[in-house]
mmCIF file of C-alpha atoms in Angstrom:
data_model
loop_
_atom_site.group_PDB
_atom_site.id
_atom_site.type_symbol
_atom_site.label_atom_id
_atom_site.label_comp_id
_atom_site.label_asym_id
_atom_site.label_seq_id
_atom_site.Cartn_x
_atom_site.Cartn_y
_atom_site.Cartn_z
ATOM 1 C CA UNK A 1 193.301 43.313 52.718
ATOM 2 C CA UNK A 2 192.867 39.750 53.993
ATOM 3 C CA UNK A 3 192.615 38.724 57.637
ATOM 4 C CA UNK A 4 196.203 37.492 57.696
ATOM 5 C CA UNK A 5 197.487 40.882 56.469
ATOM 6 C CA UNK A 6 195.742 43.001 59.091
ATOM 7 C CA UNK A 7 197.421 44.009 62.350
ATOM 8 C CA UNK A 8 196.071 41.747 65.050
ATOM 9 C CA UNK A 9 196.267 40.955 68.742
ATOM 10 C CA UNK A 10 197.260 37.389 69.509
ATOM 11 C CA UNK A 11 194.882 35.693 71.933
ATOM 12 C CA UNK A 12 195.535 32.389 73.741
ATOM 13 C CA UNK A 13 195.430 29.411 71.417
ATOM 14 C CA UNK A 14 197.083 31.367 68.594
ATOM 15 C CA UNK A 15 193.817 33.153 67.840
ATOM 16 C CA UNK A 16 194.406 36.298 65.766
ATOM 17 C CA UNK A 17 192.002 39.142 66.571
ATOM 18 C CA UNK A 18 192.161 42.015 64.055
ATOM 19 C CA UNK A 19 192.852 45.331 65.779
ATOM 20 C CA UNK A 20 190.211 47.030 63.667
ATOM 21 C CA UNK A 21 186.729 45.583 63.849
ATOM 22 C CA UNK A 22 183.217 46.594 62.892
ATOM 23 C CA UNK A 23 180.796 47.404 65.716
ATOM 24 C CA UNK A 24 177.111 46.614 65.189
ATOM 25 C CA UNK A 25 175.353 48.069 68.224
ATOM 26 C CA UNK A 26 172.074 49.671 67.051
ATOM 27 C CA UNK A 27 172.638 48.287 63.525
ATOM 28 C CA UNK A 28 169.532 46.141 63.195
ATOM 29 C CA UNK A 29 167.208 44.820 60.502
ATOM 30 C CA UNK A 30 167.937 45.358 56.831
ATOM 31 C CA UNK A 31 170.116 48.406 57.553
ATOM 32 C CA UNK A 32 172.236 46.321 59.921
ATOM 33 C CA UNK A 33 172.600 43.525 57.372
ATOM 34 C CA UNK A 34 173.593 45.988 54.656
ATOM 35 C CA UNK A 35 176.085 47.729 56.959
ATOM 36 C CA UNK A 36 177.850 44.467 57.844
ATOM 37 C CA UNK A 37 177.900 43.400 54.198
ATOM 38 C CA UNK A 38 179.388 46.789 53.232
ATOM 39 C CA UNK A 39 181.997 46.468 55.992
ATOM 40 C CA UNK A 40 183.056 43.007 54.848
ATOM 41 C CA UNK A 41 183.162 44.217 51.249
ATOM 42 C CA UNK A 42 185.362 47.135 52.367
ATOM 43 C CA UNK A 43 187.854 44.796 54.028
ATOM 44 C CA UNK A 44 186.841 44.440 57.671
ATOM 45 C CA UNK A 45 187.449 40.896 58.874
ATOM 46 C CA UNK A 46 186.244 41.324 62.460
ATOM 47 C CA UNK A 47 182.574 41.838 63.378
ATOM 48 C CA UNK A 48 181.332 42.535 66.903
ATOM 49 C CA UNK A 49 177.770 41.714 67.936
ATOM 50 C CA UNK A 50 175.926 40.633 71.099
ATOM 51 C CA UNK A 51 172.819 38.735 72.122
ATOM 52 C CA UNK A 52 171.263 41.953 73.415
ATOM 53 C CA UNK A 53 171.856 43.782 70.104
ATOM 54 C CA UNK A 54 169.164 41.648 68.480
ATOM 55 C CA UNK A 55 171.020 41.512 65.175
ATOM 56 C CA UNK A 56 172.950 38.226 65.189
ATOM 57 C CA UNK A 57 170.772 36.824 62.387
ATOM 58 C CA UNK A 58 171.518 39.827 60.148
ATOM 59 C CA UNK A 59 175.227 39.647 60.985
ATOM 60 C CA UNK A 60 175.296 35.944 60.175
ATOM 61 C CA UNK A 61 173.459 36.433 56.888
ATOM 62 C CA UNK A 62 175.912 39.149 55.851
ATOM 63 C CA UNK A 63 178.902 36.929 56.666
ATOM 64 C CA UNK A 64 177.413 34.041 54.701
ATOM 65 C CA UNK A 65 176.556 36.205 51.695
ATOM 66 C CA UNK A 66 179.901 38.026 51.674
ATOM 67 C CA UNK A 67 181.559 35.175 49.810
ATOM 68 C CA UNK A 68 184.249 34.981 52.502
ATOM 69 C CA UNK A 69 185.273 31.747 54.167
ATOM 70 C CA UNK A 70 184.160 31.343 57.784
ATOM 71 C CA UNK A 71 187.785 31.197 58.968
ATOM 72 C CA UNK A 72 188.461 34.570 57.352
ATOM 73 C CA UNK A 73 185.996 36.479 59.546
ATOM 74 C CA UNK A 74 186.527 36.966 63.285
ATOM 75 C CA UNK A 75 183.115 36.999 65.007
ATOM 76 C CA UNK A 76 182.496 38.190 68.565
ATOM 77 C CA UNK A 77 179.233 37.914 70.448
ATOM 78 C CA UNK A 78 178.350 38.583 74.071
ATOM 79 C CA UNK A 79 176.382 36.888 76.823
ATOM 80 C CA UNK A 80 173.957 39.055 78.831
ATOM 81 C CA UNK A 81 175.003 38.791 82.479
ATOM 82 C CA UNK A 82 171.414 38.019 83.549
ATOM 83 C CA UNK A 83 171.560 34.669 81.733
ATOM 84 C CA UNK A 84 173.123 32.878 84.710
ATOM 85 C CA UNK A 85 172.152 29.214 84.380
ATOM 86 C CA UNK A 86 171.232 29.706 80.717
ATOM 87 C CA UNK A 87 174.705 30.280 79.338
ATOM 88 C CA UNK A 88 174.851 27.245 77.053
ATOM 89 C CA UNK A 89 171.343 27.766 75.674
ATOM 90 C CA UNK A 90 172.162 31.425 75.014
ATOM 91 C CA UNK A 91 175.340 30.569 73.128
ATOM 92 C CA UNK A 92 173.582 27.866 71.120
ATOM 93 C CA UNK A 93 170.917 30.426 70.146
ATOM 94 C CA UNK A 94 173.678 32.837 69.076
ATOM 95 C CA UNK A 95 175.371 30.171 66.960
ATOM 96 C CA UNK A 96 172.057 29.255 65.335
ATOM 97 C CA UNK A 97 171.262 32.901 64.571
ATOM 98 C CA UNK A 98 174.759 33.541 63.206
ATOM 99 C CA UNK A 99 174.675 30.347 61.159
ATOM 100 C CA UNK A 100 178.044 29.131 62.485
ATOM 101 C CA UNK A 101 179.255 26.237 64.621
ATOM 102 C CA UNK A 102 181.508 28.433 66.760
ATOM 103 C CA UNK A 103 182.329 32.066 67.445
ATOM 104 C CA UNK A 104 185.865 33.394 67.701
ATOM 105 C CA UNK A 105 185.277 35.326 70.912
ATOM 106 C CA UNK A 106 182.509 35.099 73.507
ATOM 107 C CA UNK A 107 182.332 37.823 76.135
ATOM 108 C CA UNK A 108 180.323 38.372 79.318
ATOM 109 C CA UNK A 109 178.644 41.654 78.344
ATOM 110 C CA UNK A 110 178.530 43.245 81.822
ATOM 111 C CA UNK A 111 179.567 42.052 85.278
ATOM 112 C CA UNK A 112 176.582 40.259 86.859
ATOM 113 C CA UNK A 113 174.609 42.269 89.409
ATOM 114 C CA UNK A 114 175.318 39.619 92.023
ATOM 115 C CA UNK A 115 179.040 39.020 92.487
ATOM 116 C CA UNK A 116 178.174 35.457 93.587
ATOM 117 C CA UNK A 117 177.259 34.758 89.961
ATOM 118 C CA UNK A 118 180.573 35.944 88.576
ATOM 119 C CA UNK A 119 182.621 32.761 88.917
ATOM 120 C CA UNK A 120 179.877 30.300 87.823
ATOM 121 C CA UNK A 121 179.287 32.477 84.748
ATOM 122 C CA UNK A 122 182.993 32.487 83.919
ATOM 123 C CA UNK A 123 183.255 28.718 84.380
ATOM 124 C CA UNK A 124 180.509 28.253 81.762
ATOM 125 C CA UNK A 125 182.550 30.319 79.291
ATOM 126 C CA UNK A 126 185.575 28.153 80.034
ATOM 127 C CA UNK A 127 183.506 25.031 79.358
ATOM 128 C CA UNK A 128 182.247 26.441 76.047
ATOM 129 C CA UNK A 129 185.808 27.220 74.987
ATOM 130 C CA UNK A 130 186.996 23.752 75.955
ATOM 131 C CA UNK A 131 184.208 22.270 73.799
ATOM 132 C CA UNK A 132 185.272 24.435 70.828
ATOM 133 C CA UNK A 133 182.029 26.413 70.728
ATOM 134 C CA UNK A 134 184.199 29.523 70.989
ATOM 135 C CA UNK A 135 187.891 29.924 70.256
ATOM 136 C CA UNK A 136 188.520 32.533 72.949
ATOM 137 C CA UNK A 137 186.640 34.013 75.904
ATOM 138 C CA UNK A 138 186.665 37.304 77.733
ATOM 139 C CA UNK A 139 184.672 39.992 79.471
ATOM 140 C CA UNK A 140 183.278 43.458 78.816
ATOM 141 C CA UNK A 141 182.956 46.444 81.143
ATOM 142 C CA UNK A 142 184.952 44.718 83.911
ATOM 143 C CA UNK A 143 187.225 46.494 86.373
ATOM 144 C CA UNK A 144 190.739 45.189 87.030
ATOM 145 C CA UNK A 145 189.563 43.938 90.432
ATOM 146 C CA UNK A 146 186.727 41.958 88.865
ATOM 147 C CA UNK A 147 189.162 40.412 86.392
ATOM 148 C CA UNK A 148 191.520 39.484 89.223
ATOM 149 C CA UNK A 149 188.672 37.691 90.953
ATOM 150 C CA UNK A 150 188.164 35.482 87.889
ATOM 151 C CA UNK A 151 191.881 34.783 87.566
ATOM 152 C CA UNK A 152 192.301 33.951 91.256
ATOM 153 C CA UNK A 153 189.325 31.590 91.250
ATOM 154 C CA UNK A 154 190.058 29.718 88.027
ATOM 155 C CA UNK A 155 193.670 30.525 87.051
ATOM 156 C CA UNK A 156 192.235 31.450 83.658
ATOM 157 C CA UNK A 157 192.683 34.996 82.357
ATOM 158 C CA UNK A 158 190.048 36.598 80.153
ATOM 159 C CA UNK A 159 191.614 37.020 76.714
ATOM 160 C CA UNK A 160 189.905 40.397 76.229
ATOM 161 C CA UNK A 161 188.215 43.170 78.208
ATOM 162 C CA UNK A 162 185.973 45.301 75.995
ATOM 163 C CA UNK A 163 185.483 48.732 77.566
ATOM 164 C CA UNK A 164 184.618 52.261 76.503
ATOM 165 C CA UNK A 165 187.835 53.849 75.260
ATOM 166 C CA UNK A 166 189.100 56.892 73.373
ATOM 167 C CA UNK A 167 191.913 59.457 73.637
ATOM 168 C CA UNK A 168 189.819 61.444 76.128
ATOM 169 C CA UNK A 169 189.444 58.300 78.275
ATOM 170 C CA UNK A 170 193.073 57.228 77.940
ATOM 171 C CA UNK A 171 194.254 55.674 81.196
ATOM 172 C CA UNK A 172 197.845 54.505 81.033
ATOM 173 C CA UNK A 173 197.592 52.615 84.314
ATOM 174 C CA UNK A 174 194.486 50.695 83.300
ATOM 175 C CA UNK A 175 196.021 49.785 79.963
ATOM 176 C CA UNK A 176 199.140 48.544 81.761
ATOM 177 C CA UNK A 177 197.106 46.559 84.313
ATOM 178 C CA UNK A 178 195.344 44.668 81.552
ATOM 179 C CA UNK A 179 198.544 44.117 79.570
ATOM 180 C CA UNK A 180 200.304 42.800 82.697
ATOM 181 C CA UNK A 181 197.530 40.215 83.066
ATOM 182 C CA UNK A 182 197.684 39.168 79.420
ATOM 183 C CA UNK A 183 194.293 40.745 78.709
ATOM 184 C CA UNK A 184 193.819 42.535 75.387
ATOM 185 C CA UNK A 185 192.083 45.899 75.688
ATOM 186 C CA UNK A 186 189.259 46.323 73.194
ATOM 187 C CA UNK A 187 187.747 49.802 73.031
ATOM 188 C CA UNK A 188 184.197 50.659 72.052
ATOM 189 C CA UNK A 189 182.588 54.039 71.240
ATOM 190 C CA UNK A 190 185.899 55.547 70.039
ATOM 191 C CA UNK A 191 184.173 58.624 68.584
ATOM 192 C CA UNK A 192 181.296 59.101 71.015
ATOM 193 C CA UNK A 193 183.684 60.205 73.745
ATOM 194 C CA UNK A 194 186.121 62.014 71.446
ATOM 195 C CA UNK A 195 186.104 65.708 70.582
ATOM 196 C CA UNK A 196 186.990 65.360 66.904
ATOM 197 C CA UNK A 197 187.488 69.132 66.681
ATOM 198 C CA UNK A 198 190.210 69.041 69.347
ATOM 199 C CA UNK A 199 193.232 71.048 68.097
ATOM 200 C CA UNK A 200 195.612 68.150 68.816
ATOM 201 C CA UNK A 201 193.593 65.754 66.665
ATOM 202 C CA UNK A 202 193.000 68.258 63.861
ATOM 203 C CA UNK A 203 196.688 69.211 63.745
ATOM 204 C CA UNK A 204 197.834 65.586 63.542
ATOM 205 C CA UNK A 205 195.105 64.789 60.997
ATOM 206 C CA UNK A 206 196.302 67.672 58.838
ATOM 207 C CA UNK A 207 199.893 66.451 59.010
ATOM 208 C CA UNK A 208 198.861 63.078 57.582
ATOM 209 C CA UNK A 209 196.128 64.241 55.213
ATOM 210 C CA UNK A 210 193.481 62.230 57.059
ATOM 211 C CA UNK A 211 190.454 62.982 59.257
ATOM 212 C CA UNK A 212 190.518 63.319 63.064
ATOM 213 C CA UNK A 213 188.358 60.171 63.246
ATOM 214 C CA UNK A 214 190.997 58.264 61.294
ATOM 215 C CA UNK A 215 193.648 59.571 63.691
ATOM 216 C CA UNK A 216 191.633 58.242 66.655
ATOM 217 C CA UNK A 217 191.447 54.782 65.088
ATOM 218 C CA UNK A 218 195.129 54.769 64.151
ATOM 219 C CA UNK A 219 195.964 55.761 67.742
ATOM 220 C CA UNK A 220 194.179 52.608 68.949
ATOM 221 C CA UNK A 221 196.019 50.438 66.430
ATOM 222 C CA UNK A 222 199.433 51.914 67.236
ATOM 223 C CA UNK A 223 198.748 51.194 70.937
ATOM 224 C CA UNK A 224 197.748 47.614 69.946
ATOM 225 C CA UNK A 225 194.267 48.320 71.313
ATOM 226 C CA UNK A 226 191.350 46.837 69.378
ATOM 227 C CA UNK A 227 188.886 49.411 68.014
ATOM 228 C CA UNK A 228 185.356 48.653 66.820
ATOM 229 C CA UNK A 229 183.886 51.796 65.241
ATOM 230 C CA UNK A 230 180.271 51.489 64.146
ATOM 231 C CA UNK A 231 178.380 53.138 61.326
ATOM 232 C CA UNK A 232 175.632 52.290 58.844
ATOM 233 C CA UNK A 233 176.833 54.949 56.374
ATOM 234 C CA UNK A 234 178.844 53.337 53.525
ATOM 235 C CA UNK A 235 181.196 56.339 53.155
ATOM 236 C CA UNK A 236 181.996 56.342 56.847
ATOM 237 C CA UNK A 237 182.389 52.570 56.957
ATOM 238 C CA UNK A 238 184.981 52.894 54.184
ATOM 239 C CA UNK A 239 186.762 55.893 55.746
ATOM 240 C CA UNK A 240 187.023 54.157 59.124
ATOM 241 C CA UNK A 241 188.827 51.243 57.475
ATOM 242 C CA UNK A 242 191.214 53.465 55.528
ATOM 243 C CA UNK A 243 193.766 53.778 58.331
ATOM 244 C CA UNK A 244 196.488 51.375 57.260
ATOM 245 C CA UNK A 245 198.419 53.735 54.964
ATOM 246 C CA UNK A 246 199.828 55.937 57.743
ATOM 247 C CA UNK A 247 201.048 55.632 61.309
ATOM 248 C CA UNK A 248 201.587 58.090 64.124
ATOM 249 C CA UNK A 249 204.960 59.239 65.424
ATOM 250 C CA UNK A 250 205.949 58.654 69.046
ATOM 251 C CA UNK A 251 205.496 62.377 69.688
ATOM 252 C CA UNK A 252 202.021 62.367 68.136
ATOM 253 C CA UNK A 253 201.061 59.361 70.253
ATOM 254 C CA UNK A 254 202.206 61.173 73.404
ATOM 255 C CA UNK A 255 200.240 64.282 72.445
ATOM 256 C CA UNK A 256 197.083 62.231 71.937
ATOM 257 C CA UNK A 257 197.649 60.254 75.149
ATOM 258 C CA UNK A 258 197.797 63.551 77.013
ATOM 259 C CA UNK A 259 194.163 64.261 76.057
ATOM 260 C CA UNK A 260 193.212 61.659 78.646
ATOM 261 C CA UNK A 261 194.803 63.725 81.382
ATOM 262 C CA UNK A 262 193.187 67.009 80.403
#
């Protein structure tokens, strides 16, 4: 399944971000390289890394050796919030490690500890985007109030907010707040915070002949929320991508949403 065929969120500038990506946190060294290569071979066209993961070189090598064209892989990396004043050097180091001349999405990994740094940090991301070093920019682990501060100061909305997300963490209001601001919700750790033995998930999985984990990922996709499951196990990497042959009914979506209010 090529990039163009996968369900995607549309970011500013007509940037297509696949709703299913491959997370690489803790996937380092040779195992990390092999996991990313396996993911790309399976069909993933969206890879999520970060400066602090220490694996950008392995991710870049896997992308280059996958045989895919650069424009067919959506690459995200993240800026540590303690790099205030070193934003450009940090991004240039990421690009060098990844072996690319731009990333598709650059995020501020966490809100800076000093709120006074928030706007200068964001302005550096805007500058990098305007110089085509990244196609889109956003944030991670930001509250709605922190996002509003960026918007009010610069009139520029983050394209994405990457936050911990799963059925158990479902928050209709937060999802709506981001959508109302034109910010795509990207969820990480979809399984870590899920009870995959929950009767609701197992019942729905049984109805579709899939696993509860696959139901969790399909729930993200049907909500148009980006999911980035991570694994270094080839079988699980493949299973996590095998979620495009079924979809959830409106009733099933409501039942899963209700897990967040339990």
